[in-house]
Structures are given as structure tokens and as C-alpha cells.
Amino acid sequence: LCVPYLAKWGYQKVFFEGEHLRLSELVINTGGTFSQSEIAEIAQVKTGIPLLTLDLKDIKYRLESLPEIESVEVVRQLPNQLAITVSERQALAWLSSPDHQVRPLREGGLLLDHSGVVFPCREINEPLLVLPTIEISGLPTPVSGKAFDSFQVSEGLELIKSSEIIFNEHDLRVRDIRSLGTWGLLCRYGNDLLVTFDINRVKTGIGDLGRIL
């Protein structure tokens, strides 16, 4: 009975806890607001621990549970390296919701990425200050890390993305969008041009505005 137990104990000591298989090189790639030390702390990883005892799925889950983080890649490279690559969400617009006291252009405010996922602003910087704002009323409370299930929000984001492509040569940038109930979107461009779009015909409306311009 002792032989299998001792064999298992020896295998664990040699291959899982051996000094030659301890983490000594932690490589963290992040280009967003999270520092390398913050990523390591959230992942609960530090040098000196046995490399083979690390649960890569658990590390990935901890990091991806943060609403600001879009994707995570964790790679173990024997004998002593762990690489963590973090991609943070890229903000496309601010969310404004008077019903829920959500205000834009401030730390702690809520941002929207290209797919409509809501996430908090950790720190204000110049690129964020020039992002457009989408103001929506009469909707449920937005939840960080979740896509905002709103036709007004999705069409507002489509309006921003399409305007950047189509009206680039006219130097028109969307400054803010306000929902007009369930039927329309009022868009203000950088030169104070105000355009009302039928919410069910946003792409057609953008094409019409392009021809007018």
C-alpha cells in the first residue's frame, strides 16, 4: 500500500514542486489602464510558486471577470515562465442615463465599447474627453461588463461608427446623440449640425446625409 503512495508523493515533489519548475519569469503584456503589478495581483500570481500547480483557466476567469477587460490569454512555458496577455475594452462612446444618475466625462462614468458592453472609466485621459455621448432614457439600469440590451444604444453606436467612415473627409465628428423615445435619434456633429434620424432607418439616413453634404 505504501509503494503507490510514495511513488505519487515523489512524482509530485519532482515534477510539480521541484525547484527547476518554479515560476521565475512572469511576463505581463497590457497596453491599457491596468499596470503589470495590478494584473499580477488580480491573477493571484507571483514568482516562486510551482509552475505546474497554476490553474490557467482560473487565472483567465479572474481577469476576464473585470468589466474593463475584453480578453485574456495565459500561456505556461516550461520550465519557469508564465505569460499573461490582457486586452482591455476600447471605448467608443460615453453612456448618459438621467434616469439612473449616470453622467459622462468623469472617472467612474460608464463607457460603451464597439459591441455595446458597458464598463466603468478608471481614469480620465484626453482621448476619452473627445468621445461622443449617447444619452438614453427609460431603460433598465446598466450593468458593468454586460452588453446594454437596447436598440437605441446599438443604433447610436452604429451611427457613430458609420459617420466616422462616411463623413471623415467632411471633418464631421459625432459629439452627442440623444434618443427621441423609441422612434428617433438626435445627433449633433462637431460643427453643431443637428440631424434627426429615424431609428429604424439609420443606415439609410446616413446615406441620405452623405448625398446632401
PDB file of C-alpha atoms in Angstrom:
ATOM      1  CA  LEU A   1       0.000   0.000   0.000  1.00  0.00           C
ATOM      2  CA  CYS A   2       2.876   2.358   0.714  1.00  0.00           C
ATOM      3  CA  VAL A   3       4.588   1.941  -2.647  1.00  0.00           C
ATOM      4  CA  PRO A   4       1.916   3.698  -4.809  1.00  0.00           C
ATOM      5  CA  TYR A   5       1.591   6.470  -2.229  1.00  0.00           C
ATOM      6  CA  LEU A   6       5.347   7.067  -2.106  1.00  0.00           C
ATOM      7  CA  ALA A   7       5.526   6.994  -5.915  1.00  0.00           C
ATOM      8  CA  LYS A   8       2.804   9.621  -6.138  1.00  0.00           C
ATOM      9  CA  TRP A   9       4.479  11.751  -3.452  1.00  0.00           C
ATOM     10  CA  GLY A  10       7.816  11.532  -5.222  1.00  0.00           C
ATOM     11  CA  TYR A  11       6.289  12.409  -8.595  1.00  0.00           C
ATOM     12  CA  GLN A  12       4.633  15.476  -7.096  1.00  0.00           C
ATOM     13  CA  LYS A  13       7.827  16.625  -5.421  1.00  0.00           C
ATOM     14  CA  VAL A  14       9.941  16.204  -8.535  1.00  0.00           C
ATOM     15  CA  PHE A  15       7.591  17.401 -11.272  1.00  0.00           C
ATOM     16  CA  PHE A  16       5.211  19.803  -9.523  1.00  0.00           C
ATOM     17  CA  GLU A  17       7.223  21.288  -6.693  1.00  0.00           C
ATOM     18  CA  GLY A  18      10.762  20.901  -7.966  1.00  0.00           C
ATOM     19  CA  GLU A  19      12.971  23.994  -7.835  1.00  0.00           C
ATOM     20  CA  HIS A  20      13.621  23.780 -11.582  1.00  0.00           C
ATOM     21  CA  LEU A  21       9.863  24.154 -12.273  1.00  0.00           C
ATOM     22  CA  ARG A  22       9.146  27.208 -10.131  1.00  0.00           C
ATOM     23  CA  LEU A  23       7.875  30.431 -11.666  1.00  0.00           C
ATOM     24  CA  SER A  24      10.761  32.849 -12.002  1.00  0.00           C
ATOM     25  CA  GLU A  25       9.773  34.767 -15.147  1.00  0.00           C
ATOM     26  CA  LEU A  26       6.325  36.399 -15.168  1.00  0.00           C
ATOM     27  CA  VAL A  27       5.640  38.214 -18.461  1.00  0.00           C
ATOM     28  CA  ILE A  28       2.591  40.507 -18.494  1.00  0.00           C
ATOM     29  CA  ASN A  29       1.518  42.332 -21.652  1.00  0.00           C
ATOM     30  CA  THR A  30      -1.068  45.069 -21.170  1.00  0.00           C
ATOM     31  CA  GLY A  31      -1.490  48.339 -23.005  1.00  0.00           C
ATOM     32  CA  GLY A  32      -4.439  49.723 -21.077  1.00  0.00           C
ATOM     33  CA  THR A  33      -5.069  51.364 -17.724  1.00  0.00           C
ATOM     34  CA  PHE A  34      -4.136  48.305 -15.647  1.00  0.00           C
ATOM     35  CA  SER A  35      -0.484  48.146 -14.606  1.00  0.00           C
ATOM     36  CA  GLN A  36       1.523  44.927 -14.666  1.00  0.00           C
ATOM     37  CA  SER A  37       1.520  44.788 -10.870  1.00  0.00           C
ATOM     38  CA  GLU A  38      -2.264  45.177 -10.773  1.00  0.00           C
ATOM     39  CA  ILE A  39      -2.702  42.348 -13.288  1.00  0.00           C
ATOM     40  CA  ALA A  40      -0.415  40.074 -11.252  1.00  0.00           C
ATOM     41  CA  GLU A  41      -2.315  40.880  -8.048  1.00  0.00           C
ATOM     42  CA  ILE A  42      -5.733  40.243  -9.617  1.00  0.00           C
ATOM     43  CA  ALA A  43      -4.472  36.995 -11.165  1.00  0.00           C
ATOM     44  CA  GLN A  44      -3.018  35.990  -7.764  1.00  0.00           C
ATOM     45  CA  VAL A  45       0.280  35.037  -9.374  1.00  0.00           C
ATOM     46  CA  LYS A  46       3.769  35.738  -8.063  1.00  0.00           C
ATOM     47  CA  THR A  47       7.234  34.375  -8.686  1.00  0.00           C
ATOM     48  CA  GLY A  48       8.461  31.424  -6.671  1.00  0.00           C
ATOM     49  CA  ILE A  49       5.321  29.294  -6.787  1.00  0.00           C
ATOM     50  CA  PRO A  50       5.372  25.873  -8.514  1.00  0.00           C
ATOM     51  CA  LEU A  51       4.568  26.498 -12.179  1.00  0.00           C
ATOM     52  CA  LEU A  52       2.614  23.279 -12.729  1.00  0.00           C
ATOM     53  CA  THR A  53       0.242  23.966  -9.833  1.00  0.00           C
ATOM     54  CA  LEU A  54      -1.128  27.117 -11.510  1.00  0.00           C
ATOM     55  CA  ASP A  55      -4.694  26.788 -12.817  1.00  0.00           C
ATOM     56  CA  LEU A  56      -4.588  28.707 -16.111  1.00  0.00           C
ATOM     57  CA  LYS A  57      -8.372  28.655 -16.532  1.00  0.00           C
ATOM     58  CA  ASP A  58      -8.811  30.139 -13.075  1.00  0.00           C
ATOM     59  CA  ILE A  59      -6.327  32.938 -13.825  1.00  0.00           C
ATOM     60  CA  LYS A  60      -8.139  33.698 -17.080  1.00  0.00           C
ATOM     61  CA  TYR A  61     -11.519  33.708 -15.313  1.00  0.00           C
ATOM     62  CA  ARG A  62     -10.350  36.115 -12.583  1.00  0.00           C
ATOM     63  CA  LEU A  63      -9.111  38.632 -15.124  1.00  0.00           C
ATOM     64  CA  GLU A  64     -11.992  38.331 -17.587  1.00  0.00           C
ATOM     65  CA  SER A  65     -14.476  38.859 -14.751  1.00  0.00           C
ATOM     66  CA  LEU A  66     -13.389  42.517 -14.707  1.00  0.00           C
ATOM     67  CA  PRO A  67     -15.749  44.563 -16.920  1.00  0.00           C
ATOM     68  CA  GLU A  68     -12.864  46.626 -18.341  1.00  0.00           C
ATOM     69  CA  ILE A  69     -11.108  43.559 -19.752  1.00  0.00           C
ATOM     70  CA  GLU A  70     -12.248  42.103 -23.079  1.00  0.00           C
ATOM     71  CA  SER A  71      -9.986  39.060 -23.437  1.00  0.00           C
ATOM     72  CA  VAL A  72      -7.099  37.292 -21.709  1.00  0.00           C
ATOM     73  CA  GLU A  73      -4.510  34.799 -22.915  1.00  0.00           C
ATOM     74  CA  VAL A  74      -2.488  32.785 -20.394  1.00  0.00           C
ATOM     75  CA  VAL A  75       0.430  30.632 -21.590  1.00  0.00           C
ATOM     76  CA  ARG A  76       2.674  28.425 -19.447  1.00  0.00           C
ATOM     77  CA  GLN A  77       6.145  27.892 -20.837  1.00  0.00           C
ATOM     78  CA  LEU A  78       8.266  25.283 -19.088  1.00  0.00           C
ATOM     79  CA  PRO A  79      10.457  25.309 -17.148  1.00  0.00           C
ATOM     80  CA  ASN A  80       9.896  28.697 -15.460  1.00  0.00           C
ATOM     81  CA  GLN A  81       7.796  31.183 -17.451  1.00  0.00           C
ATOM     82  CA  LEU A  82       4.163  32.329 -17.394  1.00  0.00           C
ATOM     83  CA  ALA A  83       2.909  34.852 -19.959  1.00  0.00           C
ATOM     84  CA  ILE A  84      -0.336  36.811 -19.477  1.00  0.00           C
ATOM     85  CA  THR A  85      -1.659  39.000 -22.300  1.00  0.00           C
ATOM     86  CA  VAL A  86      -4.566  41.294 -21.451  1.00  0.00           C
ATOM     87  CA  SER A  87      -6.712  43.198 -23.967  1.00  0.00           C
ATOM     88  CA  GLU A  88      -8.831  45.943 -22.432  1.00  0.00           C
ATOM     89  CA  ARG A  89     -12.058  47.188 -23.940  1.00  0.00           C
ATOM     90  CA  GLN A  90     -11.762  50.125 -26.323  1.00  0.00           C
ATOM     91  CA  ALA A  91     -14.261  52.880 -25.579  1.00  0.00           C
ATOM     92  CA  LEU A  92     -16.391  54.126 -28.465  1.00  0.00           C
ATOM     93  CA  ALA A  93     -18.772  56.409 -26.542  1.00  0.00           C
ATOM     94  CA  TRP A  94     -19.885  57.594 -23.135  1.00  0.00           C
ATOM     95  CA  LEU A  95     -23.238  56.452 -21.770  1.00  0.00           C
ATOM     96  CA  SER A  96     -25.542  59.028 -20.214  1.00  0.00           C
ATOM     97  CA  SER A  97     -28.704  57.998 -18.378  1.00  0.00           C
ATOM     98  CA  PRO A  98     -30.503  60.732 -16.390  1.00  0.00           C
ATOM     99  CA  ASP A  99     -32.909  58.105 -15.019  1.00  0.00           C
ATOM    100  CA  HIS A 100     -30.040  56.342 -13.227  1.00  0.00           C
ATOM    101  CA  GLN A 101     -27.808  59.382 -12.474  1.00  0.00           C
ATOM    102  CA  VAL A 102     -25.207  58.122 -14.958  1.00  0.00           C
ATOM    103  CA  ARG A 103     -23.182  61.104 -16.172  1.00  0.00           C
ATOM    104  CA  PRO A 104     -20.403  61.141 -18.778  1.00  0.00           C
ATOM    105  CA  LEU A 105     -16.913  62.666 -18.919  1.00  0.00           C
ATOM    106  CA  ARG A 106     -15.806  61.697 -15.412  1.00  0.00           C
ATOM    107  CA  GLU A 107     -13.968  58.953 -13.560  1.00  0.00           C
ATOM    108  CA  GLY A 108     -16.473  56.318 -12.543  1.00  0.00           C
ATOM    109  CA  GLY A 109     -18.664  57.188 -15.518  1.00  0.00           C
ATOM    110  CA  LEU A 110     -19.788  54.449 -17.868  1.00  0.00           C
ATOM    111  CA  LEU A 111     -18.294  53.787 -21.304  1.00  0.00           C
ATOM    112  CA  LEU A 112     -19.543  51.697 -24.227  1.00  0.00           C
ATOM    113  CA  ASP A 113     -17.319  49.580 -26.438  1.00  0.00           C
ATOM    114  CA  HIS A 114     -17.972  48.752 -30.111  1.00  0.00           C
ATOM    115  CA  SER A 115     -20.375  45.923 -29.213  1.00  0.00           C
ATOM    116  CA  GLY A 116     -22.343  47.874 -26.608  1.00  0.00           C
ATOM    117  CA  VAL A 117     -20.731  46.369 -23.493  1.00  0.00           C
ATOM    118  CA  VAL A 118     -20.805  48.776 -20.538  1.00  0.00           C
ATOM    119  CA  PHE A 119     -17.669  49.290 -18.448  1.00  0.00           C
ATOM    120  CA  PRO A 120     -16.500  51.932 -15.947  1.00  0.00           C
ATOM    121  CA  CYS A 121     -13.979  54.664 -16.636  1.00  0.00           C
ATOM    122  CA  ARG A 122     -10.985  54.019 -14.374  1.00  0.00           C
ATOM    123  CA  GLU A 123      -9.173  57.262 -15.155  1.00  0.00           C
ATOM    124  CA  ILE A 124      -9.862  60.249 -17.387  1.00  0.00           C
ATOM    125  CA  ASN A 125      -7.484  60.994 -20.247  1.00  0.00           C
ATOM    126  CA  GLU A 126      -7.564  63.243 -23.304  1.00  0.00           C
ATOM    127  CA  PRO A 127      -8.802  60.626 -25.830  1.00  0.00           C
ATOM    128  CA  LEU A 128     -11.774  59.856 -23.583  1.00  0.00           C
ATOM    129  CA  LEU A 129     -12.700  63.525 -23.271  1.00  0.00           C
ATOM    130  CA  VAL A 130     -13.393  63.815 -27.015  1.00  0.00           C
ATOM    131  CA  LEU A 131     -15.574  60.704 -27.270  1.00  0.00           C
ATOM    132  CA  PRO A 132     -19.246  61.233 -28.152  1.00  0.00           C
ATOM    133  CA  THR A 133     -22.035  60.701 -25.631  1.00  0.00           C
ATOM    134  CA  ILE A 134     -25.162  58.594 -26.113  1.00  0.00           C
ATOM    135  CA  GLU A 135     -27.990  59.716 -23.826  1.00  0.00           C
ATOM    136  CA  ILE A 136     -30.796  57.227 -23.298  1.00  0.00           C
ATOM    137  CA  SER A 137     -33.883  57.495 -21.084  1.00  0.00           C
ATOM    138  CA  GLY A 138     -36.466  54.987 -19.935  1.00  0.00           C
ATOM    139  CA  LEU A 139     -34.211  51.927 -19.888  1.00  0.00           C
ATOM    140  CA  PRO A 140     -33.173  49.395 -17.195  1.00  0.00           C
ATOM    141  CA  THR A 141     -30.142  50.049 -15.010  1.00  0.00           C
ATOM    142  CA  PRO A 142     -26.922  49.471 -16.983  1.00  0.00           C
ATOM    143  CA  VAL A 143     -24.693  46.689 -15.634  1.00  0.00           C
ATOM    144  CA  SER A 144     -20.907  46.867 -15.984  1.00  0.00           C
ATOM    145  CA  GLY A 145     -19.457  44.034 -18.047  1.00  0.00           C
ATOM    146  CA  LYS A 146     -22.762  43.320 -19.798  1.00  0.00           C
ATOM    147  CA  ALA A 147     -23.963  44.363 -23.237  1.00  0.00           C
ATOM    148  CA  PHE A 148     -26.672  47.017 -22.974  1.00  0.00           C
ATOM    149  CA  ASP A 149     -29.736  45.338 -24.478  1.00  0.00           C
ATOM    150  CA  SER A 150     -31.100  48.461 -26.141  1.00  0.00           C
ATOM    151  CA  PHE A 151     -31.972  49.109 -29.767  1.00  0.00           C
ATOM    152  CA  GLN A 152     -31.372  52.832 -29.203  1.00  0.00           C
ATOM    153  CA  VAL A 153     -27.843  52.177 -27.922  1.00  0.00           C
ATOM    154  CA  SER A 154     -26.936  49.742 -30.711  1.00  0.00           C
ATOM    155  CA  GLU A 155     -28.210  52.131 -33.394  1.00  0.00           C
ATOM    156  CA  GLY A 156     -26.435  55.042 -31.712  1.00  0.00           C
ATOM    157  CA  LEU A 157     -23.150  53.123 -31.841  1.00  0.00           C
ATOM    158  CA  GLU A 158     -23.809  52.244 -35.498  1.00  0.00           C
ATOM    159  CA  LEU A 159     -24.399  55.940 -36.195  1.00  0.00           C
ATOM    160  CA  ILE A 160     -21.049  56.849 -34.610  1.00  0.00           C
ATOM    161  CA  LYS A 161     -19.096  54.148 -36.475  1.00  0.00           C
ATOM    162  CA  SER A 162     -20.701  54.851 -39.853  1.00  0.00           C
ATOM    163  CA  SER A 163     -20.296  58.632 -39.505  1.00  0.00           C
ATOM    164  CA  GLU A 164     -16.566  58.220 -38.828  1.00  0.00           C
ATOM    165  CA  ILE A 165     -16.182  56.331 -42.104  1.00  0.00           C
ATOM    166  CA  ILE A 166     -18.556  58.215 -44.407  1.00  0.00           C
ATOM    167  CA  PHE A 167     -18.044  61.789 -43.179  1.00  0.00           C
ATOM    168  CA  ASN A 168     -14.319  61.634 -42.500  1.00  0.00           C
ATOM    169  CA  GLU A 169     -13.496  63.888 -45.456  1.00  0.00           C
ATOM    170  CA  HIS A 170     -16.024  66.470 -44.231  1.00  0.00           C
ATOM    171  CA  ASP A 171     -14.295  66.586 -40.821  1.00  0.00           C
ATOM    172  CA  LEU A 172     -17.581  65.763 -39.131  1.00  0.00           C
ATOM    173  CA  ARG A 173     -17.365  64.009 -35.780  1.00  0.00           C
ATOM    174  CA  VAL A 174     -20.339  62.962 -33.708  1.00  0.00           C
ATOM    175  CA  ARG A 175     -20.401  64.949 -30.462  1.00  0.00           C
ATOM    176  CA  ASP A 176     -23.514  63.538 -28.852  1.00  0.00           C
ATOM    177  CA  ILE A 177     -26.622  61.507 -29.590  1.00  0.00           C
ATOM    178  CA  ARG A 178     -29.901  61.742 -27.705  1.00  0.00           C
ATOM    179  CA  SER A 179     -32.750  59.275 -28.046  1.00  0.00           C
ATOM    180  CA  LEU A 180     -36.146  60.662 -29.020  1.00  0.00           C
ATOM    181  CA  GLY A 181     -38.296  57.975 -27.457  1.00  0.00           C
ATOM    182  CA  THR A 182     -38.404  54.798 -29.498  1.00  0.00           C
ATOM    183  CA  TRP A 183     -38.652  56.456 -32.909  1.00  0.00           C
ATOM    184  CA  GLY A 184     -35.620  58.673 -33.418  1.00  0.00           C
ATOM    185  CA  LEU A 185     -32.082  59.761 -32.606  1.00  0.00           C
ATOM    186  CA  LEU A 186     -31.000  63.395 -32.484  1.00  0.00           C
ATOM    187  CA  CYS A 187     -27.331  63.610 -33.491  1.00  0.00           C
ATOM    188  CA  ARG A 188     -25.133  66.678 -33.029  1.00  0.00           C
ATOM    189  CA  TYR A 189     -21.976  66.810 -35.118  1.00  0.00           C
ATOM    190  CA  GLY A 190     -18.759  68.715 -34.478  1.00  0.00           C
ATOM    191  CA  ASN A 191     -19.830  71.785 -36.443  1.00  0.00           C
ATOM    192  CA  ASP A 192     -23.125  71.955 -34.465  1.00  0.00           C
ATOM    193  CA  LEU A 193     -25.024  70.386 -37.349  1.00  0.00           C
ATOM    194  CA  LEU A 194     -28.158  68.779 -35.866  1.00  0.00           C
ATOM    195  CA  VAL A 195     -29.657  65.788 -37.669  1.00  0.00           C
ATOM    196  CA  THR A 196     -32.683  63.723 -36.652  1.00  0.00           C
ATOM    197  CA  PHE A 197     -32.503  60.094 -37.761  1.00  0.00           C
ATOM    198  CA  ASP A 198     -35.351  57.624 -37.961  1.00  0.00           C
ATOM    199  CA  ILE A 199     -34.124  54.919 -35.561  1.00  0.00           C
ATOM    200  CA  ASN A 200     -35.342  52.196 -37.950  1.00  0.00           C
ATOM    201  CA  ARG A 201     -33.536  53.732 -40.933  1.00  0.00           C
ATOM    202  CA  VAL A 202     -30.179  54.868 -39.526  1.00  0.00           C
ATOM    203  CA  LYS A 203     -28.037  53.483 -42.353  1.00  0.00           C
ATOM    204  CA  THR A 204     -30.377  54.905 -44.986  1.00  0.00           C
ATOM    205  CA  GLY A 205     -30.381  58.253 -43.182  1.00  0.00           C
ATOM    206  CA  ILE A 206     -26.592  58.370 -43.097  1.00  0.00           C
ATOM    207  CA  GLY A 207     -26.523  57.695 -46.852  1.00  0.00           C
ATOM    208  CA  ASP A 208     -29.038  60.500 -47.441  1.00  0.00           C
ATOM    209  CA  LEU A 209     -26.982  62.915 -45.321  1.00  0.00           C
ATOM    210  CA  GLY A 210     -23.859  61.956 -47.268  1.00  0.00           C
ATOM    211  CA  ARG A 211     -25.553  62.868 -50.551  1.00  0.00           C
ATOM    212  CA  ILE A 212     -26.748  66.177 -49.106  1.00  0.00           C
ATOM    213  CA  LEU A 213     -23.262  67.068 -47.948  1.00  0.00           C
TER     214      LEU A 213
END
